[in-house]
Structure formats: C-alpha cells, structure tokens
Short mmCIF file of C-alpha atoms in Angstrom, two decimals:
data_model
loop_
_atom_site.label_atom_id
_atom_site.label_comp_id
_atom_site.label_asym_id
_atom_site.label_seq_id
_atom_site.Cartn_x
_atom_site.Cartn_y
_atom_site.Cartn_z
CA UNK A 1 34.38 -94.46 36.31
CA UNK A 2 31.91 -95.47 38.95
CA UNK A 3 31.25 -99.17 39.38
CA UNK A 4 28.28 -100.56 41.22
CA UNK A 5 28.48 -104.10 42.46
CA UNK A 6 25.21 -105.00 44.01
CA UNK A 7 23.77 -108.45 44.40
CA UNK A 8 20.44 -107.21 45.66
CA UNK A 9 17.39 -105.82 43.97
CA UNK A 10 17.72 -105.22 40.23
CA UNK A 11 15.36 -102.30 40.48
CA UNK A 12 17.55 -100.75 43.17
CA UNK A 13 20.61 -101.36 41.01
CA UNK A 14 19.23 -99.61 37.97
CA UNK A 15 17.28 -96.76 39.55
CA UNK A 16 19.37 -95.58 42.50
CA UNK A 17 20.57 -92.03 41.75
CA UNK A 18 24.10 -90.95 42.53
CA UNK A 19 24.90 -87.32 43.22
CA UNK A 20 27.88 -85.72 41.52
CA UNK A 21 29.66 -83.79 44.23
CA UNK A 22 27.27 -81.73 46.29
CA UNK A 23 25.49 -80.29 43.28
CA UNK A 24 22.26 -82.23 43.06
CA UNK A 25 20.60 -85.61 42.79
CA UNK A 26 19.11 -86.39 39.37
CA UNK A 27 16.60 -89.20 39.24
CA UNK A 28 17.23 -91.84 36.56
CA UNK A 29 14.38 -94.23 35.89
CA UNK A 30 11.77 -95.00 33.26
CA UNK A 31 9.71 -91.87 33.86
CA UNK A 32 10.20 -88.63 31.96
CA UNK A 33 8.39 -86.69 34.68
CA UNK A 34 10.90 -87.81 37.33
CA UNK A 35 13.92 -86.56 35.43
CA UNK A 36 15.28 -83.19 36.48
CA UNK A 37 17.78 -80.87 34.85
CA UNK A 38 21.51 -81.24 35.52
CA UNK A 39 22.37 -77.90 37.11
CA UNK A 40 25.85 -76.92 38.34
CA UNK A 41 27.38 -73.90 40.03
CA UNK A 42 30.39 -72.43 38.21
CA UNK A 43 31.93 -71.45 41.56
CA UNK A 44 32.27 -75.14 42.44
CA UNK A 45 34.77 -75.41 39.57
CA UNK A 46 36.73 -72.34 40.65
CA UNK A 47 35.04 -70.16 38.03
CA UNK A 48 33.69 -66.67 38.73
CA UNK A 49 30.19 -66.82 37.19
CA UNK A 50 30.32 -63.12 36.25
CA UNK A 51 33.49 -63.71 34.20
CA UNK A 52 31.92 -66.23 31.81
CA UNK A 53 31.51 -64.82 28.29
CA UNK A 54 30.45 -66.10 24.91
CA UNK A 55 33.77 -65.41 23.22
CA UNK A 56 36.04 -66.87 25.88
CA UNK A 57 34.01 -69.76 27.30
CA UNK A 58 31.01 -70.69 25.14
CA UNK A 59 32.50 -70.68 21.64
CA UNK A 60 34.99 -73.50 22.44
CA UNK A 61 32.11 -75.65 23.73
CA UNK A 62 30.02 -74.99 20.63
CA UNK A 63 32.91 -75.75 18.29
CA UNK A 64 33.69 -79.02 20.01
CA UNK A 65 30.19 -80.39 20.53
CA UNK A 66 27.60 -78.46 18.49
CA UNK A 67 28.74 -76.77 15.29
CA UNK A 68 29.36 -79.97 13.37
CA UNK A 69 25.59 -79.98 12.85
CA UNK A 70 24.71 -76.40 13.83
CA UNK A 71 26.37 -74.55 10.96
CA UNK A 72 24.98 -72.89 7.85
CA UNK A 73 23.74 -75.68 5.58
CA UNK A 74 24.23 -78.30 8.31
CA UNK A 75 21.74 -80.90 9.41
CA UNK A 76 20.47 -78.94 12.42
CA UNK A 77 17.54 -76.50 12.22
CA UNK A 78 19.64 -73.42 13.03
CA UNK A 79 23.32 -72.38 12.86
CA UNK A 80 25.10 -71.58 16.14
CA UNK A 81 28.28 -69.95 14.84
CA UNK A 82 28.04 -66.24 15.71
CA UNK A 83 27.09 -64.39 18.87
CA UNK A 84 23.97 -63.00 17.21
CA UNK A 85 22.84 -66.49 16.20
CA UNK A 86 23.49 -68.03 19.61
CA UNK A 87 22.21 -65.18 21.79
CA UNK A 88 18.61 -65.53 20.60
CA UNK A 89 18.62 -69.23 21.63
CA UNK A 90 20.51 -68.79 24.91
CA UNK A 91 17.67 -69.83 27.23
CA UNK A 92 16.83 -72.84 25.06
CA UNK A 93 20.49 -73.88 24.91
CA UNK A 94 20.69 -73.78 28.70
CA UNK A 95 17.62 -75.98 29.04
CA UNK A 96 18.47 -78.47 26.27
CA UNK A 97 22.04 -79.01 27.43
CA UNK A 98 20.92 -79.42 31.06
CA UNK A 99 18.62 -82.29 30.05
CA UNK A 100 21.90 -84.07 29.24
CA UNK A 101 20.85 -87.74 29.14
CA UNK A 102 17.18 -87.87 28.10
CA UNK A 103 15.16 -87.23 24.98
CA UNK A 104 15.46 -83.68 23.77
CA UNK A 105 19.00 -83.24 25.12
CA UNK A 106 21.64 -81.47 23.09
CA UNK A 107 24.19 -82.50 22.10
CA UNK A 108 22.54 -85.88 21.46
CA UNK A 109 24.85 -88.21 23.39
CA UNK A 110 22.67 -89.54 26.19
CA UNK A 111 25.24 -91.29 28.38
CA UNK A 112 24.49 -91.23 32.11
CA UNK A 113 27.69 -89.98 33.67
CA UNK A 114 27.13 -91.26 37.19
CA UNK A 115 27.32 -94.96 36.45
CA UNK A 116 29.36 -97.44 34.45
CA UNK A 117 32.05 -97.04 31.80
CA UNK A 118 32.70 -93.48 30.65
CA UNK A 119 35.30 -93.88 27.89
CA UNK A 120 33.73 -93.74 24.41
CA UNK A 121 34.87 -92.83 20.93
CA UNK A 122 33.33 -89.75 19.29
CA UNK A 123 31.99 -88.57 22.65
CA UNK A 124 30.61 -85.07 22.12
CA UNK A 125 28.82 -84.87 25.48
CA UNK A 126 29.34 -81.93 27.81
CA UNK A 127 31.19 -82.12 31.10
CA UNK A 128 29.78 -80.83 34.39
CA UNK A 129 32.08 -77.82 34.06
CA UNK A 130 30.82 -77.16 30.52
CA UNK A 131 27.25 -77.14 31.80
CA UNK A 132 28.18 -74.83 34.68
CA UNK A 133 29.67 -72.32 32.20
CA UNK A 134 26.61 -72.37 29.94
CA UNK A 135 24.28 -71.94 32.89
CA UNK A 136 26.32 -69.11 34.41
CA UNK A 137 26.54 -67.36 31.03
CA UNK A 138 22.79 -67.45 30.46
CA UNK A 139 21.92 -66.53 34.05
CA UNK A 140 24.17 -63.45 33.79
CA UNK A 141 22.52 -62.11 30.64
CA UNK A 142 24.58 -63.98 28.01
CA UNK A 143 27.39 -61.39 27.60
CA UNK A 144 29.48 -61.49 24.42
CA UNK A 145 32.78 -60.49 26.02
CA UNK A 146 35.81 -59.56 23.91
CA UNK A 147 35.54 -61.11 20.42
CA UNK A 148 39.32 -61.43 20.30
CA UNK A 149 39.08 -64.04 23.07
CA UNK A 150 37.26 -66.45 20.75
CA UNK A 151 39.11 -69.17 18.84
CA UNK A 152 39.24 -68.92 15.05
CA UNK A 153 35.91 -69.85 13.42
CA UNK A 154 35.56 -73.36 12.05
CA UNK A 155 35.31 -73.63 8.26
CA UNK A 156 32.68 -75.95 6.84
CA UNK A 157 32.59 -77.07 3.22
CA UNK A 158 29.58 -76.36 1.04
CA UNK A 159 29.71 -80.07 0.23
CA UNK A 160 27.99 -82.45 2.65
CA UNK A 161 31.46 -83.85 3.29
CA UNK A 162 32.68 -86.99 5.02
CA UNK A 163 33.16 -86.86 8.79
CA UNK A 164 35.92 -89.49 8.61
CA UNK A 165 37.69 -88.02 5.60
CA UNK A 166 37.64 -89.10 1.95
CA UNK A 167 36.70 -92.81 1.65
CA UNK A 168 38.59 -95.40 -0.37
CA UNK A 169 35.36 -96.60 -1.99
CA UNK A 170 32.06 -94.75 -2.44
CA UNK A 171 28.93 -96.65 -3.47
CA UNK A 172 25.62 -95.06 -4.41
CA UNK A 173 22.03 -96.21 -4.09
CA UNK A 174 19.39 -95.42 -6.68
CA UNK A 175 17.49 -92.15 -6.46
CA UNK A 176 14.28 -92.19 -4.44
CA UNK A 177 11.58 -89.51 -4.47
CA UNK A 178 9.09 -88.76 -1.72
CA UNK A 179 6.22 -86.27 -1.89
CA UNK A 180 6.01 -83.41 0.59
CA UNK A 181 3.22 -85.22 2.42
CA UNK A 182 2.40 -88.88 2.05
CA UNK A 183 2.63 -92.35 3.58
CA UNK A 184 5.98 -93.85 4.58
CA UNK A 185 7.67 -96.25 2.17
CA UNK A 186 9.33 -99.48 3.25
CA UNK A 187 11.15 -102.02 1.16
CA UNK A 188 14.07 -103.15 -0.99
CA UNK A 189 15.74 -100.50 -3.12
CA UNK A 190 18.12 -102.72 -5.04
CA UNK A 191 21.60 -104.14 -5.42
CA UNK A 192 24.76 -102.02 -5.54
CA UNK A 193 27.86 -103.84 -6.95
CA UNK A 194 31.11 -102.94 -5.20
CA UNK A 195 33.39 -103.51 -8.21
CA UNK A 196 36.02 -105.06 -5.94
CA UNK A 197 38.33 -107.64 -7.56
CA UNK A 198 39.90 -108.78 -4.28
CA UNK A 199 38.79 -109.20 -0.68
CA UNK A 200 39.16 -106.08 1.44
CA UNK A 201 38.68 -105.58 5.16
CA UNK A 202 36.79 -102.46 6.15
CA UNK A 203 38.19 -100.05 8.73
CA UNK A 204 35.17 -97.72 8.74
CA UNK A 205 31.90 -97.08 6.97
CA UNK A 206 29.98 -93.83 6.81
CA UNK A 207 26.61 -93.27 5.16
CA UNK A 208 25.25 -89.90 4.07
CA UNK A 209 22.09 -88.78 2.33
CA UNK A 210 22.46 -86.56 -0.72
CA UNK A 211 19.26 -84.75 -1.68
CA UNK A 212 17.96 -81.76 -3.63
CA UNK A 213 16.99 -79.65 -0.60
CA UNK A 214 18.83 -76.31 -0.96
CA UNK A 215 21.50 -75.86 1.70
CA UNK A 216 20.16 -72.44 2.64
CA UNK A 217 16.52 -73.54 2.80
CA UNK A 218 14.85 -72.90 6.14
CA UNK A 219 13.71 -75.93 8.08
CA UNK A 220 12.34 -76.37 11.57
CA UNK A 221 13.46 -79.92 12.33
CA UNK A 222 16.31 -82.30 11.53
CA UNK A 223 13.82 -84.57 9.79
CA UNK A 224 12.91 -81.71 7.48
CA UNK A 225 16.27 -82.06 5.71
CA UNK A 226 16.09 -85.80 4.98
CA UNK A 227 13.77 -88.48 3.60
CA UNK A 228 15.72 -91.66 4.52
CA UNK A 229 14.63 -92.53 8.06
CA UNK A 230 16.81 -95.64 8.19
CA UNK A 231 18.35 -98.43 6.11
CA UNK A 232 19.49 -101.94 7.01
CA UNK A 233 21.67 -103.71 4.49
CA UNK A 234 23.96 -106.69 3.90
CA UNK A 235 26.81 -107.60 1.57
CA UNK A 236 27.73 -110.81 -0.21
CA UNK A 237 29.02 -112.19 -3.47
CA UNK A 238 27.03 -110.97 -6.47
CA UNK A 239 25.08 -113.64 -8.33
CA UNK A 240 25.87 -114.29 -12.01
CA UNK A 241 22.71 -112.53 -13.15
CA UNK A 242 23.55 -109.53 -10.96
CA UNK A 243 20.17 -109.58 -9.27
CA UNK A 244 21.03 -110.91 -5.79
CA UNK A 245 23.80 -111.74 -3.35
CA UNK A 246 24.63 -115.38 -2.66
CA UNK A 247 26.53 -117.48 -0.15
CA UNK A 248 27.57 -116.16 3.24
CA UNK A 249 26.43 -112.59 3.85
CA UNK A 250 27.74 -109.88 6.15
CA UNK A 251 25.43 -107.54 8.06
CA UNK A 252 26.48 -103.92 8.45
CA UNK A 253 25.48 -101.36 11.08
CA UNK A 254 22.15 -99.70 10.43
CA UNK A 255 21.94 -96.23 8.91
CA UNK A 256 19.66 -93.80 10.75
CA UNK A 257 19.24 -90.03 10.72
CA UNK A 258 21.84 -88.48 13.00
CA UNK A 259 23.73 -91.70 13.64
CA UNK A 260 27.50 -91.52 13.92
CA UNK A 261 29.82 -93.31 11.41
CA UNK A 262 31.13 -96.76 12.30
CA UNK A 263 34.84 -97.25 13.03
CA UNK A 264 35.80 -100.89 13.51
CA UNK A 265 38.60 -101.90 15.90
CA UNK A 266 42.08 -102.36 14.45
CA UNK A 267 41.90 -106.04 15.35
CA UNK A 268 38.38 -106.65 14.00
CA UNK A 269 37.94 -105.32 10.46
CA UNK A 270 34.83 -106.43 8.60
CA UNK A 271 35.07 -108.26 5.25
CA UNK A 272 33.82 -106.84 1.96
CA UNK A 273 34.64 -109.66 -0.48
CA UNK A 274 35.71 -109.60 -4.10
CA UNK A 275 32.91 -109.54 -6.68
CA UNK A 276 30.47 -108.48 -4.00
CA UNK A 277 27.49 -106.18 -3.76
CA UNK A 278 25.42 -104.39 -1.17
CA UNK A 279 21.82 -105.57 -0.84
CA UNK A 280 19.71 -102.62 0.30
CA UNK A 281 16.92 -104.82 1.54
CA UNK A 282 15.15 -102.78 4.19
CA UNK A 283 14.73 -99.06 3.63
CA UNK A 284 12.31 -96.71 5.39
CA UNK A 285 11.58 -93.41 3.66
CA UNK A 286 9.53 -90.63 5.22
CA UNK A 287 7.97 -87.52 3.68
CA UNK A 288 9.64 -84.48 5.22
CA UNK A 289 6.41 -82.50 5.41
CA UNK A 290 7.35 -79.42 3.37
CA UNK A 291 8.63 -80.26 -0.13
CA UNK A 292 8.94 -83.07 -2.63
CA UNK A 293 12.46 -84.43 -2.28
CA UNK A 294 14.68 -86.70 -4.35
CA UNK A 295 17.60 -88.32 -2.55
CA UNK A 296 20.07 -91.19 -2.58
CA UNK A 297 22.44 -92.71 -0.05
CA UNK A 298 26.21 -92.84 -0.42
CA UNK A 299 28.24 -95.48 1.41
CA UNK A 300 31.84 -94.46 2.14
CA UNK A 301 34.21 -97.33 2.98
CA UNK A 302 37.76 -96.99 4.28
CA UNK A 303 39.93 -100.10 4.08
CA UNK A 304 42.75 -101.65 6.05
CA UNK A 305 45.90 -102.18 3.94
CA UNK A 306 45.99 -105.07 1.47
CA UNK A 307 47.16 -108.19 3.29
CA UNK A 308 45.53 -107.23 6.59
CA UNK A 309 43.88 -110.09 8.49
CA UNK A 310 41.68 -109.51 11.57
CA UNK A 311 42.79 -111.07 14.84
CA UNK A 312 39.28 -111.09 16.27
CA UNK A 313 36.13 -112.38 14.66
CA UNK A 314 32.72 -110.86 15.11
CA UNK A 315 30.57 -112.83 17.52
CA UNK A 316 28.88 -112.41 20.83
CA UNK A 317 25.21 -112.43 21.63
CA UNK A 318 22.12 -110.76 20.22
CA UNK A 319 20.07 -109.13 22.94
CA UNK A 320 16.46 -108.10 22.59
CA UNK A 321 12.92 -109.30 22.20
CA UNK A 322 10.64 -108.34 19.34
CA UNK A 323 8.02 -111.01 19.87
CA UNK A 324 6.66 -110.51 23.38
CA UNK A 325 6.33 -106.72 23.44
CA UNK A 326 3.33 -105.64 25.49
CA UNK A 327 3.16 -101.90 26.11
CA UNK A 328 0.41 -100.52 28.27
CA UNK A 329 -1.12 -97.09 27.60
CA UNK A 330 -0.67 -94.13 29.95
CA UNK A 331 1.96 -95.74 32.15
CA UNK A 332 5.50 -94.63 32.99
CA UNK A 333 8.29 -96.87 34.24
CA UNK A 334 7.46 -99.90 32.09
CA UNK A 335 10.38 -102.30 31.62
CA UNK A 336 11.50 -104.87 29.04
CA UNK A 337 14.19 -107.43 29.90
CA UNK A 338 16.42 -109.68 27.82
CA UNK A 339 19.09 -112.13 29.02
CA UNK A 340 21.70 -114.24 27.25
CA UNK A 341 24.64 -116.35 28.46
CA UNK A 342 27.95 -115.80 26.68
CA UNK A 343 29.27 -119.00 25.14
CA UNK A 344 32.73 -117.54 24.43
CA UNK A 345 34.98 -114.95 26.01
CA UNK A 346 33.69 -111.67 24.61
CA UNK A 347 34.77 -108.08 24.08
CA UNK A 348 31.83 -105.71 23.59
CA UNK A 349 32.74 -103.12 20.96
CA UNK A 350 29.57 -101.04 20.90
CA UNK A 351 26.29 -100.59 22.77
CA UNK A 352 23.39 -99.33 20.65
CA UNK A 353 19.97 -99.17 22.30
CA UNK A 354 17.04 -99.40 19.93
CA UNK A 355 13.49 -98.82 21.11
CA UNK A 356 10.70 -96.83 19.48
CA UNK A 357 8.64 -93.78 20.44
CA UNK A 358 7.80 -94.93 24.03
CA UNK A 359 11.46 -95.66 24.82
CA UNK A 360 13.28 -93.39 27.27
CA UNK A 361 16.25 -95.38 28.59
CA UNK A 362 18.26 -98.61 28.28
CA UNK A 363 20.79 -100.23 30.63
CA UNK A 364 23.20 -103.09 30.01
CA UNK A 365 24.68 -105.17 32.81
CA UNK A 366 26.93 -108.19 33.17
CA UNK A 367 26.09 -110.84 35.78
CA UNK A 368 29.04 -112.92 36.94
CA UNK A 369 28.47 -115.19 39.90
CA UNK A 370 26.66 -113.24 42.59
CA UNK A 371 27.73 -109.86 41.23
CA UNK A 372 25.79 -107.58 38.90
CA UNK A 373 27.91 -105.02 37.08
CA UNK A 374 26.05 -102.15 35.43
CA UNK A 375 28.18 -101.47 32.37
CA UNK A 376 26.15 -98.49 31.16
CA UNK A 377 22.82 -96.71 31.22
CA UNK A 378 21.87 -94.26 28.48
CA UNK A 379 18.81 -92.22 27.66
CA UNK A 380 16.93 -92.89 24.45
CA UNK A 381 15.29 -90.51 21.98
CA UNK A 382 13.69 -92.04 18.91
CA UNK A 383 14.28 -88.76 17.08
CA UNK A 384 18.04 -89.19 17.37
CA UNK A 385 19.42 -92.69 17.70
CA UNK A 386 22.98 -93.07 18.98
CA UNK A 387 25.62 -95.78 18.96
CA UNK A 388 28.08 -95.81 21.86
CA UNK A 389 31.45 -97.21 20.75
CA UNK A 390 33.79 -98.01 23.62
CA UNK A 391 37.39 -96.88 23.66
CA UNK A 392 39.51 -99.94 22.86
CA UNK A 393 41.08 -100.08 26.33
CA UNK A 394 37.75 -99.56 28.13
CA UNK A 395 35.44 -101.93 26.23
CA UNK A 396 33.93 -104.68 28.42
CA UNK A 397 36.01 -107.89 28.43
CA UNK A 398 33.75 -110.63 29.76
CA UNK A 399 34.40 -114.32 30.45
CA UNK A 400 32.28 -117.04 28.89
CA UNK A 401 29.45 -117.90 31.22
CA UNK A 402 28.68 -114.24 31.89
CA UNK A 403 24.98 -113.41 31.69
CA UNK A 404 24.35 -110.25 29.72
CA UNK A 405 21.16 -108.40 30.59
CA UNK A 406 19.56 -105.37 28.98
CA UNK A 407 16.64 -103.41 30.40
CA UNK A 408 14.50 -101.09 28.30
CA UNK A 409 12.48 -98.39 30.06
CA UNK A 410 9.31 -96.94 28.52
CA UNK A 411 6.92 -94.09 29.22
CA UNK A 412 3.52 -93.91 27.50
CA UNK A 413 2.16 -90.93 29.45
CA UNK A 414 1.49 -87.44 28.13
CA UNK A 415 4.97 -86.47 29.38
CA UNK A 416 6.48 -88.31 26.38
CA UNK A 417 6.35 -85.91 23.40
CA UNK A 418 7.32 -88.64 20.91
CA UNK A 419 4.00 -90.48 21.22
CA UNK A 420 1.23 -89.91 18.71
CA UNK A 421 -1.45 -91.11 21.15
CA UNK A 422 -0.98 -92.15 24.78
CA UNK A 423 -4.26 -94.08 24.93
CA UNK A 424 -3.34 -97.03 22.72
CA UNK A 425 -1.90 -100.42 23.62
CA UNK A 426 1.10 -101.25 21.42
CA UNK A 427 2.99 -104.38 20.41
CA UNK A 428 6.02 -105.10 18.25
CA UNK A 429 6.52 -103.99 14.67
CA UNK A 430 8.66 -102.03 12.23
CA UNK A 431 6.73 -98.76 12.25
CA UNK A 432 7.57 -96.06 14.79
CA UNK A 433 4.06 -96.34 16.22
CA UNK A 434 4.86 -100.00 16.86
CA UNK A 435 7.83 -101.04 18.98
CA UNK A 436 11.20 -102.73 19.14
CA UNK A 437 13.56 -103.71 21.96
CA UNK A 438 17.07 -104.51 20.72
CA UNK A 439 20.71 -103.83 21.45
CA UNK A 440 22.09 -103.23 17.94
CA UNK A 441 25.66 -103.04 19.21
CA UNK A 442 28.21 -105.71 18.40
CA UNK A 443 31.00 -107.78 19.96
CA UNK A 444 33.95 -109.99 19.08
CA UNK A 445 34.82 -113.45 20.40
CA UNK A 446 38.16 -114.00 22.13
CA UNK A 447 40.31 -117.09 22.46
CA UNK A 448 41.67 -117.85 25.93
CA UNK A 449 45.01 -116.34 24.92
CA UNK A 450 43.37 -113.17 23.59
CA UNK A 451 41.19 -112.93 26.69
CA UNK A 452 44.26 -113.06 28.95
CA UNK A 453 46.06 -110.48 26.79
CA UNK A 454 43.12 -108.09 27.00
CA UNK A 455 42.95 -108.45 30.79
CA UNK A 456 46.70 -107.87 31.11
CA UNK A 457 46.30 -104.54 29.29
CA UNK A 458 43.58 -103.56 31.75
CA UNK A 459 45.60 -104.60 34.82
CA UNK A 460 48.51 -102.46 33.65
CA UNK A 461 46.25 -99.39 33.91
CA UNK A 462 45.22 -100.11 37.52
CA UNK A 463 47.25 -99.00 40.52
CA UNK A 464 46.79 -102.15 42.60
CA UNK A 465 44.26 -104.84 43.53
CA UNK A 466 42.09 -102.26 45.25
CA UNK A 467 41.49 -100.66 41.86
CA UNK A 468 38.63 -102.07 39.85
CA UNK A 469 37.45 -102.07 36.23
CA UNK A 470 33.68 -102.64 35.99
CA UNK A 471 34.12 -103.95 32.44
CA UNK A 472 36.68 -106.58 33.44
CA UNK A 473 35.31 -108.69 36.30
CA UNK A 474 38.15 -111.26 36.15
CA UNK A 475 41.04 -108.84 35.73
CA UNK A 476 42.52 -109.77 39.11
CA UNK A 477 41.70 -113.49 38.88
CA UNK A 478 44.62 -115.96 38.61
CA UNK A 479 45.48 -116.60 34.96
CA UNK A 480 44.58 -119.99 33.52
CA UNK A 481 47.01 -121.96 31.43
CA UNK A 482 45.79 -121.32 27.88
CA UNK A 483 46.47 -124.88 26.73
CA UNK A 484 44.51 -126.38 29.61
CA UNK A 485 41.67 -123.94 29.02
CA UNK A 486 41.53 -124.86 25.34
CA UNK A 487 41.55 -128.55 26.25
CA UNK A 488 38.66 -127.92 28.60
CA UNK A 489 36.73 -126.24 25.83
CA UNK A 490 37.39 -129.16 23.51
CA UNK A 491 36.28 -131.62 26.18
CA UNK A 492 33.00 -129.79 26.57
CA UNK A 493 32.49 -129.89 22.80
CA UNK A 494 33.20 -133.64 22.63
CA UNK A 495 30.50 -134.50 25.19
#
C-alpha cells in the first residue's frame, strides 16, 4: 500500500503520477488522452521473455481473471478458453489489459495500483507481473508451448449459475419484453413477496438476468446479451392488500450489468423482515439492438444463521451531488466535488463510483486535521460499473469529525468513446446522456468501543510506529476511555 499524506494542493494530490519501479510513469487525471498503457518488461521480474507460453503462463491468468465471463455461453462477446480462441485476439488482449485502470480495460476492475488501499474482495485485476507475461507472450508471436503445461480446463455449467453458490432464497421479478430496437423503458415493475415468516439477516445478495437469448447465439457486445440495464429496489413489510411495502424500508445495492454480487460483512448483515416484499421501483430496460428479448431478474439471498444479530449498523454519509451538475462540451479534466463530515466513527465497507458517459475517474479521500489521505482512485467506465468492497481488515476506519471528499473526473472530448455527441452541454438526470455524481458504496457506524477494537486489529498488523495505515489515521493515537468518550457524546447531544 502506498499512502500519500499531503496538505498542499488538492490537484497535486490527486494527479501526481507515481512510477512503479523503473518501468514507466502513467499519467492519472481526468483526461483520456493523457492516459498511457501500463507496459512492463518480463525480465524485470526474473522471467525470460522467450520462455513465456500460452499453456504455461497465460492460461492460469485467463482462468483466474477472464474466463468467468469469457466462456462459451458466458456474458462476454467471445470465449477465451482454447489456444485457437485466444490466439486470434492476442494483440487486442495485450492492449486491453495494458489499459488496466481506465474505460475499455479488461478485466474490468479499474483500481489504480499506485495509490491508496489495495486490499479488496473479489479482486480480479492483473498484477504487474501478469501484464509483463501477456506483453512478452504477444511480442514473441504468442506461442502455444506444451499443452501438458496448462492447468485442467475450467468447467462451466450450461445454467447461468450463481457466482456465490446456491442461495437460501430466490425471488423472481415479472417477465419484461423489449423489442430489438426501441426506446428505453423506465419505471416500477411490481412487488415481489418474500414469503418469510421470521426476520432474517442477509449475508449476501446476487442478482442475475434470465432471458430467452440462446446461449450459443453470436453477439458483439456485453449489452447484446441483456435488456436490464439497471434496477434499484427496496424491501419492507408487505401491506395488507399486497400492493405496496409499508413502514421502515431497507435499500439494497443497485443491480447493473456486469456488477459483482454483494457480500455483507460478518458483523453487518442486512435485515429482510418477516412478511416482507421487494419493491422493484426503478428499473431501466434497454433494447439490445438485435432481437426481441423477454427476461426477468432473479434475486438470490444467502442468510446468516437464525438468531444472528449484527454488531454494526449501517450508517455513514451519502456523498454526491445530482443537483448542481454542469458539464461543459469538448473539455477534458472537468471535476465534480462533494464533501461531508462524519458524525460518527465510521468503517467504510465499499466504494462504488457512479458517473455517466462523460465519467472517467473517481477518487475518495479522508481529511483529518491538516492531513489529506487519498484512500483510493479508480477509473470509471459507464459500460461496466464496478463496486470495490474492501477486505475486512483493510477497510477505512475513520474517526467522527473526518471530512470525506470525493472527486469525479470527466472528459467530454472526442477521445471519450462513450459519448453520443461531444458538442452538447449536459446536466443531471437518470438517462445515460444525462449525468450523475454519486458514491453508491456504503458504511457502518461504530461505537467508541468498536472503533478502538477495529484500530487495535490494525495496529497488530503493523511492525512499529513507523508503519502506517492510510485507512486508519488514528491507529497510533492514545486510546480514549470509552466511558468518557460516550459521556462526551451524550454531553454534545444534550446541548
């Protein structure tokens, strides 16, 4: 992990590139044109470039980071399972993987590896050494090598399958049909009763689209296999007439094409109450451009054991600004900013940048006193939205009073292939040709005792006081007496 503690210029803090070894300097800012490929020499990792083969070196990379989508019948446009399949795309694979952290990169995990926290769940990104092997392999003619050197092929079910395994509860939306070509559809698609007779806390939720597109049908884009662009939904107790949810509601993570499933921390399960229902209030369906398609969504929930109670409650701050969006045409390096002060000790569970077509990058930082800590910067591609879930022992643990700050970077020049027209001014709105600026990630609130416990876990991982965790600015601060801290909080509330 590389921490930057700078109290100077914010622009300097967020744009300064950092070279990895002596390989290269890759510019990171709000301009697509300024970004260069991440290129590495295999020899710098003790690898003879001429010895790199498909069977021995490339297949393990593909199995780990690519074939989950790039298999026959998968969500990707082409399978990448055999040498013959991969060889024809070798040059494109080299280029797409070297993009690494900007739109168009494959695999789509756009974390910038030269700044901030690097420990994430479900991280399928490629290492510098992985990239050096791919680049050496392609540059040397993409040799197959000895097929016996390859690991056993992965086996994929003909069923769409569940990435997290068979759920405890599967709920189904109504069928929706979209023509091959036509306008997008937004709106409510109904209530889905859960059938639960007792409260259950959710450990994970995964959403998949089931449609009538043949598995072996050719398609040129990921979007060509789906019609649900995204879905936001809530849960609550079902009304007596079965037409609505009532009382306190719970919001769930958004479903979007390509988005990873959601695994909640062991200490922060999310409630799905008895006699409840899902309210599918905000769907966006999109014609896939080549055939009429009927589809529905399935929601797969896994539960914590009966009797489980969460230690942490969901809380934290909502960052973003949908009201004051003002995007100029034909201009790179535009920035949006949002600030909020934490009212409680907070553990950030996930960071999820959400922009629209002009978006290219988002950074999140924590400001404590005179120090600015860049927690993470990630690229953004509106064709493939990602959530970045921190490893439990690496998630930011921030004291109340911390100022959280996100910065969105936008590019409306011809270099941005996601734009329909670079000449138009744009404001906020739900459509992709309009814009949003939100961190859709989530956090939990911590008591003083929990805050101290979390910091103690972090300190135990550090060698001494010269070691530093960018996500834990008070880790080496003297511990407060929890009772006195709680009294202080109560005194503030009584004023």
